[in-house]
XYZ file of C-alpha atoms in Angstrom:
763
model
C 1.269 39.284 -30.530
C 0.322 39.026 -34.133
C -2.809 36.762 -34.033
C -6.000 37.287 -32.404
C -5.551 34.935 -29.337
C -9.483 35.403 -28.346
C -10.634 33.464 -31.797
C -8.730 30.508 -30.446
C -11.243 30.147 -27.130
C -14.500 29.014 -27.108
C -17.347 31.454 -25.607
C -17.066 30.522 -22.090
C -13.211 30.587 -22.149
C -13.446 33.877 -23.564
C -15.918 35.292 -21.194
C -13.586 33.921 -18.251
C -10.255 35.372 -20.023
C -11.634 39.013 -20.607
C -13.439 39.552 -17.334
C -11.139 41.696 -15.109
C -13.906 43.861 -13.201
C -13.531 41.955 -10.049
C -12.953 38.618 -8.445
C -13.432 35.437 -10.569
C -13.885 31.793 -10.168
C -13.357 29.761 -13.243
C -14.966 26.179 -12.590
C -12.958 24.106 -15.027
C -14.562 20.600 -16.010
C -12.185 17.794 -16.625
C -10.460 18.349 -20.189
C -11.886 21.657 -20.418
C -8.756 23.647 -21.287
C -8.036 24.999 -17.783
C -4.199 25.876 -18.730
C -5.346 27.490 -21.867
C -7.501 29.756 -20.124
C -4.909 30.764 -17.462
C -2.407 31.281 -20.100
C -4.677 33.248 -22.236
C -5.861 35.179 -19.110
C -2.315 36.409 -18.511
C -1.762 37.325 -22.004
C -5.154 39.301 -22.065
C -3.703 41.236 -19.135
C -0.591 42.079 -20.524
C -2.544 43.306 -23.496
C -4.753 45.591 -21.271
C -1.681 47.415 -20.012
C -1.029 45.262 -16.909
C 3.165 45.194 -16.281
C 4.251 41.681 -16.195
C 6.186 42.093 -12.925
C 2.869 43.007 -11.271
C 1.069 39.859 -12.357
C 1.264 36.934 -9.847
C 0.340 33.517 -10.993
C 0.513 30.587 -8.546
C 0.698 26.826 -9.174
C 1.229 23.689 -7.441
C 4.082 22.184 -9.463
C 6.897 23.381 -11.264
C 5.738 21.424 -14.142
C 2.530 23.650 -14.233
C 4.371 26.875 -14.055
C 6.971 25.521 -16.651
C 4.119 24.641 -19.175
C 2.145 27.893 -18.377
C 5.385 30.279 -19.192
C 6.538 28.250 -22.394
C 3.052 28.803 -23.570
C 2.879 32.517 -22.625
C 6.594 32.877 -24.247
C 5.288 31.663 -27.695
C 2.409 34.216 -27.304
C 4.306 37.493 -26.024
C 7.877 36.567 -26.202
C 10.442 35.438 -23.695
C 11.349 38.948 -22.453
C 8.080 40.057 -21.330
C 7.198 36.196 -19.864
C 10.543 36.130 -17.709
C 9.193 39.418 -15.958
C 6.091 37.693 -14.388
C 5.890 36.355 -10.938
C 5.049 32.905 -11.994
C 5.760 29.634 -9.869
C 4.725 27.323 -7.202
C 3.448 28.714 -3.955
C 6.426 27.605 -2.224
C 8.879 29.329 -4.689
C 7.117 32.721 -4.972
C 6.626 32.826 -1.068
C 10.295 31.845 -0.589
C 11.071 34.956 -2.708
C 8.948 37.110 -0.958
C 10.425 35.862 2.564
C 14.096 36.308 1.323
C 12.866 40.239 0.668
C 11.644 40.457 4.211
C 13.370 37.816 6.151
C 14.699 39.657 9.240
C 10.815 40.574 9.976
C 10.436 36.762 10.830
C 13.667 36.322 12.462
C 15.551 35.024 9.651
C 18.419 36.050 7.777
C 17.951 36.482 3.803
C 20.357 33.684 2.807
C 18.389 31.202 4.909
C 18.371 27.338 3.609
C 15.392 25.156 2.890
C 15.242 21.781 4.086
C 14.022 19.181 2.142
C 12.030 15.947 3.412
C 15.330 14.280 4.138
C 16.724 17.198 6.084
C 13.637 17.506 8.045
C 13.192 13.822 8.921
C 16.748 13.736 10.049
C 16.391 16.541 12.365
C 13.194 15.074 13.935
C 14.989 11.637 14.179
C 18.220 13.570 16.284
C 15.619 15.267 18.386
C 13.816 12.077 19.386
C 17.045 10.440 20.153
C 18.226 13.650 22.269
C 14.979 13.452 24.068
C 15.395 9.581 24.914
C 12.102 8.666 23.258
C 11.193 5.486 21.779
C 11.801 5.886 18.074
C 9.507 2.737 17.511
C 6.500 4.872 18.293
C 7.670 8.294 17.904
C 8.502 7.569 14.276
C 9.942 10.546 12.526
C 7.482 10.485 9.751
C 4.501 10.067 12.051
C 5.847 13.302 14.190
C 6.539 15.224 10.894
C 3.151 14.636 9.480
C 1.663 16.046 12.934
C 3.908 19.141 12.758
C 3.064 19.535 9.083
C -0.497 19.671 9.686
C -0.133 22.119 12.559
C 1.888 24.537 10.405
C -0.505 24.479 7.523
C -3.347 25.135 10.034
C -0.936 28.056 11.206
C -0.392 26.538 14.737
C 2.507 27.661 16.692
C 4.348 25.052 19.064
C 2.738 27.048 21.928
C -0.755 27.116 20.526
C -0.246 23.157 19.698
C 0.196 22.850 23.352
C -3.069 24.363 24.500
C -5.392 22.761 22.119
C -6.986 19.852 24.443
C -8.258 17.747 21.966
C -4.971 17.506 19.619
C -2.984 16.682 23.116
C -5.638 14.203 23.991
C -5.266 12.534 20.316
C -1.255 12.397 20.813
C -1.769 10.972 24.194
C -3.958 8.163 22.791
C -1.577 7.676 20.243
C 1.094 7.308 23.027
C 2.977 10.192 21.735
C 2.337 12.924 24.060
C 5.517 14.682 23.474
C 4.861 15.721 20.084
C 4.274 19.191 20.869
C 7.736 19.317 22.490
C 9.459 18.035 19.673
C 7.497 20.443 17.364
C 8.663 23.266 19.755
C 12.625 22.105 19.767
C 12.333 21.309 15.739
C 11.329 25.224 15.401
C 14.000 26.288 17.380
C 16.526 24.312 15.892
C 15.380 25.323 12.405
C 15.586 28.958 13.318
C 19.197 28.716 15.108
C 20.267 26.827 11.895
C 19.012 29.636 9.602
C 16.753 27.072 8.023
C 12.990 26.605 6.770
C 11.041 23.520 5.657
C 8.656 23.535 2.860
C 5.937 24.180 5.476
C 7.519 27.061 6.995
C 7.581 28.882 3.510
C 3.753 29.140 3.953
C 3.784 29.521 7.751
C 6.077 32.371 7.912
C 4.790 33.975 4.823
C 1.262 34.153 6.752
C 3.371 35.570 9.867
C 4.987 37.967 7.559
C 1.702 39.376 6.015
C -0.420 39.137 9.129
C 2.213 40.829 11.691
C 3.537 43.575 9.489
C 0.912 45.791 7.985
C 3.557 47.781 5.969
C 4.820 44.681 4.132
C 1.078 43.260 3.720
C 0.404 46.946 2.014
C 3.383 46.820 -0.175
C 2.450 43.192 -1.801
C -1.136 44.399 -1.890
C -0.301 47.448 -4.049
C 2.463 46.003 -6.065
C 0.476 42.950 -7.400
C -2.432 44.256 -9.642
C -3.809 40.789 -10.339
C -3.234 37.478 -8.827
C -4.081 34.169 -10.466
C -4.452 30.738 -8.814
C -4.226 27.460 -10.229
C -5.954 24.177 -8.891
C -7.523 26.153 -6.128
C -9.671 22.822 -5.109
C -6.198 21.823 -3.609
C -5.424 24.672 -1.602
C -4.922 24.058 2.252
C -5.839 26.587 4.946
C -2.783 28.394 5.052
C -2.443 28.985 1.096
C -5.976 30.386 1.250
C -5.258 32.718 3.977
C -2.455 34.231 2.113
C -4.356 34.574 -1.098
C -7.142 36.426 1.121
C -4.559 38.630 2.574
C -2.941 39.762 -0.415
C -6.360 40.413 -2.589
C -8.253 41.846 0.321
C -8.087 45.315 -0.974
C -8.317 45.316 -4.639
C -9.773 41.855 -5.230
C -8.299 41.407 -8.407
C -8.224 37.927 -8.334
C -8.859 34.840 -10.638
C -8.879 31.342 -9.315
C -9.300 28.228 -11.706
C -10.237 24.748 -10.422
C -12.849 21.997 -10.348
C -14.302 21.026 -7.271
C -15.194 17.539 -8.458
C -11.411 16.898 -8.677
C -10.723 17.693 -5.110
C -8.923 14.287 -3.953
C -5.997 15.396 -1.717
C -7.444 16.064 1.729
C -4.748 13.672 3.151
C -2.416 16.486 2.195
C -4.290 19.155 3.795
C -6.288 20.281 0.962
C -9.761 21.821 1.928
C -12.498 21.746 -0.634
C -14.336 24.543 1.354
C -11.658 27.060 0.048
C -13.485 26.643 -3.259
C -16.717 25.696 -2.635
C -17.185 28.790 0.018
C -15.220 31.175 -1.959
C -18.268 33.376 -2.400
C -18.488 34.209 1.388
C -15.212 35.572 1.107
C -15.604 37.628 -2.237
C -19.392 38.583 -1.943
C -18.793 40.156 -5.698
C -17.320 36.977 -6.956
C -18.371 35.948 -10.701
C -18.389 32.247 -11.378
C -17.574 31.170 -15.047
C -17.928 27.367 -15.989
C -15.973 25.711 -18.550
C -18.373 22.730 -19.559
C -17.119 21.567 -22.864
C -14.676 18.440 -22.495
C -12.161 18.324 -25.234
C -10.628 14.907 -24.308
C -13.053 12.030 -23.949
C -15.812 10.696 -26.036
C -19.380 11.450 -24.836
C -20.146 8.272 -23.184
C -17.114 8.752 -20.886
C -18.288 12.032 -19.900
C -21.933 11.147 -19.318
C -21.066 8.022 -16.951
C -18.715 10.294 -15.080
C -21.286 13.106 -14.944
C -23.888 10.466 -13.518
C -21.483 9.396 -10.990
C -20.247 12.835 -9.584
C -24.045 14.082 -9.419
C -24.705 11.998 -6.672
C -22.278 14.117 -4.496
C -24.048 16.691 -2.298
C -21.058 19.211 -1.534
C -20.549 20.506 -4.980
C -20.862 23.567 -7.605
C -23.197 22.215 -10.089
C -22.085 21.944 -13.634
C -22.652 20.114 -16.794
C -19.520 18.688 -18.502
C -20.312 17.570 -22.145
C -18.348 16.423 -25.075
C -18.918 17.022 -28.694
C -16.641 14.196 -29.588
C -18.103 10.825 -30.857
C -20.299 8.847 -28.776
C -17.668 6.142 -28.467
C -17.945 2.877 -26.599
C -19.597 2.369 -23.152
C -17.780 2.086 -20.233
C -16.914 -1.817 -19.781
C -17.693 -3.331 -16.422
C -15.979 -6.561 -15.702
C -16.369 -8.918 -12.835
C -13.770 -11.577 -12.211
C -13.741 -14.550 -9.774
C -10.263 -13.456 -7.934
C -8.012 -10.583 -8.157
C -5.759 -13.042 -10.124
C -8.251 -13.481 -12.937
C -9.036 -9.775 -12.882
C -5.212 -8.922 -13.473
C -5.203 -11.604 -16.404
C -8.378 -10.208 -17.991
C -6.893 -6.622 -17.881
C -3.654 -7.903 -19.672
C -5.602 -9.898 -22.176
C -7.550 -6.610 -22.795
C -4.928 -4.580 -23.402
C -3.485 -6.896 -25.876
C -6.658 -6.955 -27.595
C -7.281 -3.461 -27.747
C -3.610 -2.872 -28.836
C -3.862 -5.458 -31.794
C -7.394 -3.403 -33.011
C -6.273 0.125 -32.437
C -2.702 0.153 -32.987
C -2.182 2.348 -30.193
C 1.288 2.431 -28.608
C 1.660 0.801 -25.084
C 2.108 4.468 -23.810
C -1.715 5.077 -24.439
C -2.466 2.375 -21.787
C -2.797 3.220 -18.159
C -4.067 0.944 -15.056
C -5.182 2.511 -12.314
C -5.606 1.334 -8.585
C -6.663 2.716 -5.409
C -3.618 1.537 -3.225
C 0.038 1.024 -4.382
C -0.162 -2.538 -2.996
C -2.604 -3.642 -5.933
C 0.189 -3.366 -8.489
C 2.177 -6.712 -7.534
C -0.554 -8.977 -9.302
C -0.928 -6.816 -12.010
C 2.792 -6.441 -12.507
C 3.102 -10.437 -12.664
C 0.474 -10.760 -15.040
C 1.671 -8.118 -17.447
C 4.970 -10.010 -17.415
C 3.597 -13.309 -18.117
C 1.983 -11.635 -21.347
C 5.683 -9.677 -21.976
C 3.844 -6.462 -22.044
C 5.905 -3.969 -20.813
C 4.917 -1.587 -18.120
C 6.274 1.169 -15.717
C 5.173 2.393 -12.250
C 4.460 6.123 -12.521
C 5.277 8.523 -9.822
C 6.749 5.427 -7.462
C 8.714 2.079 -7.386
C 7.961 -1.254 -9.088
C 6.552 -3.478 -6.170
C 9.684 -5.327 -5.477
C 11.676 -2.272 -5.397
C 9.951 -0.807 -2.598
C 11.920 -0.343 0.477
C 9.734 -2.295 2.767
C 9.705 -5.039 0.237
C 13.330 -5.250 -0.290
C 13.982 -5.376 3.366
C 11.485 -8.382 3.779
C 13.205 -9.831 0.822
C 16.595 -9.643 1.966
C 15.311 -11.752 5.243
C 14.106 -14.149 2.781
C 17.409 -14.461 0.901
C 19.336 -14.606 4.089
C 17.250 -17.690 5.444
C 18.240 -19.284 2.179
C 21.757 -18.257 1.759
C 23.078 -16.656 4.936
C 26.284 -15.793 2.855
C 24.416 -13.146 0.848
C 26.462 -10.261 2.142
C 24.517 -7.594 0.185
C 21.214 -8.881 1.989
C 23.133 -8.988 5.441
C 24.262 -5.494 5.238
C 20.969 -4.160 4.632
C 19.101 -5.516 7.407
C 21.789 -6.412 9.976
C 20.518 -3.021 11.789
C 16.931 -2.772 10.532
C 14.828 -2.706 12.469
C 17.365 -0.856 14.709
C 18.791 -3.460 17.153
C 22.073 -1.138 18.070
C 24.575 -2.295 15.582
C 26.025 0.722 14.228
C 27.733 1.540 10.836
C 31.307 1.225 12.551
C 30.701 -2.233 13.564
C 29.366 -3.370 10.157
C 32.470 -1.970 8.730
C 34.884 -3.997 11.035
C 32.775 -7.219 9.952
C 33.222 -6.443 6.369
C 36.696 -5.706 6.883
C 37.447 -8.936 8.419
C 35.319 -10.700 6.179
C 37.433 -9.232 3.004
C 40.751 -10.031 4.842
C 39.723 -13.464 5.673
C 38.229 -14.011 2.013
C 34.977 -15.328 3.709
C 31.206 -14.078 3.995
C 30.225 -11.678 6.683
C 28.031 -14.287 8.021
C 31.146 -16.544 8.426
C 32.424 -13.703 10.823
C 29.431 -13.326 12.917
C 29.254 -17.213 13.422
C 32.954 -16.969 15.081
C 33.879 -13.353 15.882
C 36.464 -14.454 18.030
C 38.141 -16.757 15.701
C 37.951 -14.181 13.138
C 39.322 -11.663 15.563
C 36.492 -9.317 15.273
C 37.493 -6.235 17.273
C 33.999 -5.546 19.295
C 33.206 -5.010 22.972
C 31.027 -7.340 24.898
C 27.900 -5.311 24.437
C 28.414 -5.010 20.700
C 28.842 -8.804 20.495
C 25.881 -9.879 22.362
C 24.030 -7.541 19.869
C 25.492 -9.575 17.036
C 24.747 -12.854 18.697
C 21.133 -11.804 19.035
C 21.039 -11.152 15.302
C 22.988 -14.317 14.395
C 20.464 -16.436 16.631
C 17.586 -14.426 14.663
C 18.793 -15.615 11.349
C 19.917 -18.849 12.170
C 16.069 -19.640 13.254
C 14.973 -18.871 9.919
C 17.694 -20.808 8.205
C 16.518 -23.870 10.382
C 12.981 -23.246 9.378
C 14.083 -23.930 5.649
C 16.347 -26.931 6.688
C 13.191 -28.552 8.252
C 11.109 -28.291 4.778
C 8.789 -25.817 5.692
C 6.873 -23.897 2.958
C 7.685 -20.512 1.635
C 4.584 -19.153 3.280
C 5.419 -20.392 7.086
C 8.922 -19.371 6.479
C 7.855 -15.612 5.341
C 5.365 -15.312 7.879
C 7.596 -16.280 10.611
C 10.081 -13.745 9.365
C 7.720 -10.757 9.262
C 6.484 -11.790 12.652
C 9.972 -12.358 14.448
C 11.695 -9.333 12.788
C 8.965 -6.964 13.839
C 8.902 -5.456 10.093
C 4.898 -5.215 10.530
C 4.699 -4.368 14.176
C 6.979 -1.320 13.797
C 4.403 0.203 11.451
C 1.249 -0.556 13.316
C 1.110 2.460 15.301
C 1.782 5.113 12.609
C -1.371 6.092 10.581
C 0.231 8.201 8.086
C -0.571 7.621 4.454
C 3.241 6.432 3.732
C 2.859 3.767 6.783
C -0.487 2.569 5.739
C 0.897 1.947 2.134
C 3.973 0.176 3.911
C 1.828 -2.015 5.789
C -0.217 -2.769 2.708
C 2.878 -3.715 0.622
C 3.959 -6.089 3.394
C 0.678 -7.622 3.723
C 0.792 -7.959 -0.447
C 3.995 -9.466 -0.330
C 2.719 -12.299 2.184
C -0.569 -12.741 -0.223
C 2.086 -13.084 -3.144
C 3.961 -15.935 -1.160
C 1.081 -17.544 0.015
C -0.449 -17.515 -3.799
C 2.699 -19.274 -4.891
C 2.325 -21.896 -2.241
C -1.012 -22.653 -3.050
C -0.561 -22.680 -6.813
C 2.332 -25.177 -6.395
C 0.307 -27.503 -4.137
C -2.655 -27.299 -6.105
C -0.666 -28.217 -9.182
C 0.953 -31.077 -7.528
C 4.489 -29.542 -7.266
C 6.777 -29.958 -4.488
C 8.631 -26.728 -5.301
C 7.044 -24.526 -2.626
C 10.232 -23.746 -0.697
C 11.511 -20.367 -0.199
C 14.305 -21.184 -2.613
C 11.533 -21.624 -5.170
C 9.706 -18.797 -4.439
C 12.996 -16.400 -4.547
C 13.896 -18.230 -7.795
C 10.481 -17.059 -9.205
C 10.533 -13.513 -8.287
C 14.386 -13.152 -9.279
C 12.834 -12.317 -12.809
C 10.745 -9.787 -11.489
C 13.362 -8.077 -9.608
C 15.684 -8.083 -12.604
C 12.866 -6.590 -14.981
C 12.493 -3.655 -12.493
C 15.906 -2.474 -13.384
C 15.225 -2.438 -16.984
C 15.940 1.382 -18.034
C 15.105 0.631 -21.782
C 12.936 3.302 -23.266
C 10.506 1.555 -25.071
C 6.652 2.306 -24.746
C 5.361 1.084 -21.625
C 1.914 0.388 -20.056
C 1.472 2.948 -17.200
C 0.652 1.555 -13.710
C -0.321 4.146 -10.866
C -2.928 5.051 -8.212
C -5.717 7.280 -9.027
C -4.115 10.158 -6.921
C -1.202 10.067 -9.183
C -3.083 10.130 -12.439
C -4.667 13.274 -11.671
C -3.582 15.757 -14.578
C -2.875 13.103 -17.076
C -4.777 11.385 -19.827
C -4.787 8.116 -21.866
C -6.514 6.458 -24.739
C -7.247 3.719 -22.554
C -7.759 3.612 -19.105
C -8.337 0.505 -16.703
C -9.578 1.032 -13.142
C -9.310 -1.952 -11.046
C -10.363 -2.993 -7.682
C -13.645 -1.179 -7.438
C -14.944 -2.985 -4.554
C -16.548 -1.876 -1.227
C -13.531 -1.256 1.311
C -11.117 -0.915 -1.204
C -13.009 1.752 -3.693
C -13.998 3.487 -1.563
C -11.385 2.605 0.829
C -12.541 1.257 4.149
C -10.999 4.065 5.925
C -13.550 6.457 4.406
C -16.530 5.012 5.857
C -16.235 7.349 8.872
C -18.295 10.379 7.521
C -20.410 11.490 4.186
C -17.521 13.860 3.410
C -14.962 11.051 2.806
C -16.985 8.988 0.662
C -17.606 11.829 -1.533
C -14.010 12.450 -1.680
C -13.636 8.718 -2.727
C -16.456 9.379 -5.378
C -14.514 12.470 -6.852
C -11.519 10.082 -6.981
C -13.242 7.509 -9.253
C -14.713 10.408 -11.276
C -10.860 11.665 -11.773
C -10.031 8.071 -12.812
C -12.770 7.711 -15.565
C -12.176 11.224 -17.010
C -8.461 10.277 -17.562
C -9.722 8.038 -20.651
C -10.146 9.766 -24.031
C -11.413 6.865 -26.016
C -11.849 3.505 -23.921
C -12.542 2.965 -19.820
C -12.937 -0.532 -18.422
C -13.669 -0.590 -14.616
C -13.417 -4.046 -12.965
C -13.924 -5.822 -9.732
C -13.347 -8.958 -8.021
C -15.400 -11.461 -6.235
C -12.657 -12.413 -4.124
C -9.383 -11.113 -3.183
C -6.249 -12.168 -1.060
C -6.031 -10.024 1.880
C -3.905 -10.901 5.039
C -3.019 -14.044 3.859
C -6.473 -15.440 3.203
C -9.174 -15.029 0.520
C -11.918 -12.706 1.462
C -15.230 -12.305 -0.636
C -15.594 -8.752 -2.104
C -18.614 -6.715 -3.045
C -18.571 -4.341 -6.041
C -18.255 -0.791 -5.048
C -21.536 1.121 -4.312
C -20.405 3.677 -7.011
C -20.987 1.512 -9.728
C -24.762 1.796 -8.644
C -24.083 5.650 -9.147
C -23.287 5.276 -12.705
C -26.256 5.377 -15.188
C -26.589 2.051 -16.670
C -26.704 3.466 -20.040
C -23.318 4.482 -20.416
C -22.187 0.964 -19.187
C -21.636 -2.324 -21.149
C -23.014 -4.944 -18.687
C -24.305 -8.478 -19.971
C -28.024 -9.000 -20.826
C -29.945 -9.275 -17.674
C -27.906 -7.558 -15.501
C -29.567 -4.330 -13.824
C -28.317 -1.586 -11.723
C -31.773 0.024 -11.325
C -32.360 -1.707 -7.992
C -33.342 0.656 -4.841
C -30.142 2.364 -4.016
C -28.935 1.166 -0.408
C -28.592 3.651 2.708
C -25.424 4.923 3.650
C -25.676 2.786 6.652
C -27.065 -0.661 5.095
C -25.599 -0.793 1.577
C -23.429 -3.926 2.395
C -26.460 -6.099 3.182
C -28.489 -5.212 0.183
C -25.942 -4.658 -2.299
C -24.046 -7.891 -3.340
C -26.974 -10.091 -4.429
C -27.973 -7.216 -6.988
C -24.354 -6.725 -8.500
C -23.894 -6.664 -12.211
C -22.210 -9.499 -14.002
C -20.254 -9.058 -17.217
C -18.601 -11.333 -19.799
C -15.371 -9.942 -21.152
C -14.571 -10.050 -25.024
C -12.137 -12.919 -24.188
C -14.422 -15.109 -22.476
C -16.258 -18.075 -24.224
C -20.063 -17.946 -24.668
C -20.690 -20.336 -22.040
C -23.079 -19.010 -19.221
C -21.197 -17.625 -16.324
C -22.551 -18.201 -12.675
C -22.648 -15.519 -10.137
C -20.461 -15.942 -7.467
C -21.453 -15.423 -4.252
C -20.350 -15.709 -0.566
C -21.852 -19.058 -0.661
C -20.948 -20.232 -3.959
C -17.090 -19.295 -4.202
C -16.157 -19.668 -0.594
C -17.934 -22.881 0.250
C -17.658 -24.845 -3.257
C -14.018 -24.046 -3.069
C -13.508 -26.818 -0.476
C -15.530 -29.375 -2.646
C -13.975 -32.772 -3.066
C -14.010 -34.307 -6.559
C -13.648 -37.966 -7.782
C -12.138 -38.563 -10.843
C -14.654 -40.872 -12.117
C -16.925 -37.764 -11.699
C -15.083 -35.727 -14.130
C -14.771 -35.787 -18.069
C -13.099 -33.832 -20.745
C -15.261 -30.816 -22.059
C -16.873 -30.687 -18.463
C -17.028 -26.754 -17.456
C -15.996 -26.001 -14.069
C -15.584 -22.639 -11.785
C -12.242 -22.136 -9.816
C -12.476 -19.826 -7.080
C -8.975 -18.091 -8.094
C -8.856 -18.989 -11.864
C -12.235 -18.534 -12.903
C -14.129 -20.628 -15.187
C -12.607 -23.205 -17.521
C -12.847 -26.448 -19.371
C -11.426 -29.691 -18.368
C -9.206 -30.957 -21.175
C -7.538 -34.046 -19.609
C -8.204 -36.503 -16.710
C -5.266 -38.083 -15.525
C -5.506 -41.099 -13.205
C -2.459 -42.914 -14.069
C -0.226 -41.876 -11.198
C -0.580 -41.980 -7.534
C -2.421 -38.778 -7.203
C -5.184 -38.086 -9.711
C -5.147 -34.745 -11.573
C -6.954 -32.724 -14.227
C -5.769 -30.237 -17.208
C -8.024 -27.362 -17.224
C -7.966 -24.931 -20.122
C -9.278 -21.780 -17.909
C -10.962 -18.708 -20.450
C -8.553 -16.103 -19.105
C -5.816 -17.127 -17.014
C -4.596 -20.182 -19.449
C -3.853 -23.851 -19.147
C -3.574 -25.318 -15.632
C -2.658 -28.514 -14.380
C -4.373 -29.207 -10.956
C -3.752 -31.976 -8.364
C -7.443 -33.283 -7.705
C -7.214 -33.672 -3.926
C -6.076 -29.805 -3.460
C -8.018 -28.548 -6.640
C -10.566 -25.885 -5.456
C -13.362 -25.800 -7.964
C -17.077 -26.588 -8.438
C -18.759 -28.241 -11.532
C -21.008 -26.011 -13.885
C -24.255 -27.126 -14.997
């Protein structure tokens, strides 16, 4: 290369790049140029005479490997870059295994099963063993098998682990070890490996074949690993084996961004690397090139509260920038409107494209209410790394039942759920029903209502199953005909179909997310019914609800390429950056998650997760939390996250008089002392009228207050438990039921039927 690449690095980056005398750990703070250091390190090794084919660079994603290779090509040319051993752990280890497949009982042409292949095989094993697939869910069993392989535990060793076997027994899945053994045997017989096998068998290959291990130890003169904080046990052991002799190793990562323990990532791999490599030299990249000073300082003050970490001080030399805005809303409903309004305001002032806005949340289920608020403001959005709420399978399944309860002639909805959850109605039977419906020019439901009359060719057992399905749907149809509201019908459908109960015993992240999404769907139906009732409308039936969400599902299929606001979980946001970041739902039992309260280590990972969220922002960051939130069909009071108290208030934008300096509650009793000391905030879109703090006594109890029209007048300020604060603009007593019109500060104008309206009068 012609230019001096070292001149393009700052001093700490140069030091990390040029050091080749032993093992090195590069702690790369957020936005500190990690990829640049890895890239230039490889270029430096090439300039020092290392042959490209003897340099191994391991990444976690194909995207990261591709980006690094493209950068290296620009510096040293494509012919040289193409000779590097660079790729994901799985792709590189697959390459090594193909060269030595016979050593682990395979042929070199083994196939690699993807997730769908693995799930299909496990399902067939569960069926062959005569096990209940509602208890032995394929996804749950596969998760257990994956965890075992990543811990280098064989099926035989699995069966000897008393605590693991006891846990399976308590989960009503004592045969998991047997499924694992059969799964392993069938994969071998089929000449196939799954993704976890690529790590598992590479470990076996190196452990049990000293000559192969020696070959790769001699062959690779230098090994580099990206995102080392995300490595699991198996990956760590492989790297350790390959570098045991020459210790020519450079790993790059940031313990403060270790957030994937649920995937098997072990933060100890990076924290304790010094134990494995006593001569390890640590380099710290602490200058952040992404964010303003206030954003970095706030993030630092948060993460310094973690006890398990490699201490560093990330700094920014960019402009100080705006403080992080901390917003409290009365409800999750108002929170979503506040975020949508703030996006519109910032866009008008800054001129940023919608592509420079991202809303981050802890759980996927939170996207529903945010999506609805964005749609009402005509703000385009996309769900990153996932599906829009109404496009998620479990939601579409439930909605298919909702649709059938209103219109049983809906063939597409019927085909979707006639055998889901499984009721023994196979594809062959469904095909017969479709054929008879087409031939007779009727709907599939008509055939189900009179199978004999439509000459449906099915045996007595099948006809009984079809009759059971028909009775189930007929019951839902009757609920609608009786005039029950959408909430009543929806709850009965979820209960009677088993859509939720089939997920209850599955504690995998995937299943928990599905449970949360179904709960959020019911929350949405309840919100719809409550709002219709409070506004004096009788349009609260299932037909009305479905009409309301049809626009949402239509927009979900919009494939235009216009700029959009990005919605995603914080986990999905790692590695990305935006000018403007909104972090919502920063409340106890949500962020940190209620499931993280079991240990200090789990709480510290949740704190790292918020650190990652904040450091995605270049210029602006807003954190919001609600005083109440719909959960499991009811309004529950919420407390702001303890993490807000961890951030130095000097870097937060709170209303005057708010304080974050009260004594920090202990890990055990923070709930009791925290709520009354929480900060309040007035968003820029609110009026200057004084806001009254919402507590468990004001919002919950005050929501049921009954008001007489004579006590209300135009201009009066009220506080509504869901819509927030507002001003009465009209009182109408001319009709049978008195009603008021209120212009709410953040959620717009609402017409409220007085006998159902939930609010209190402000002084």
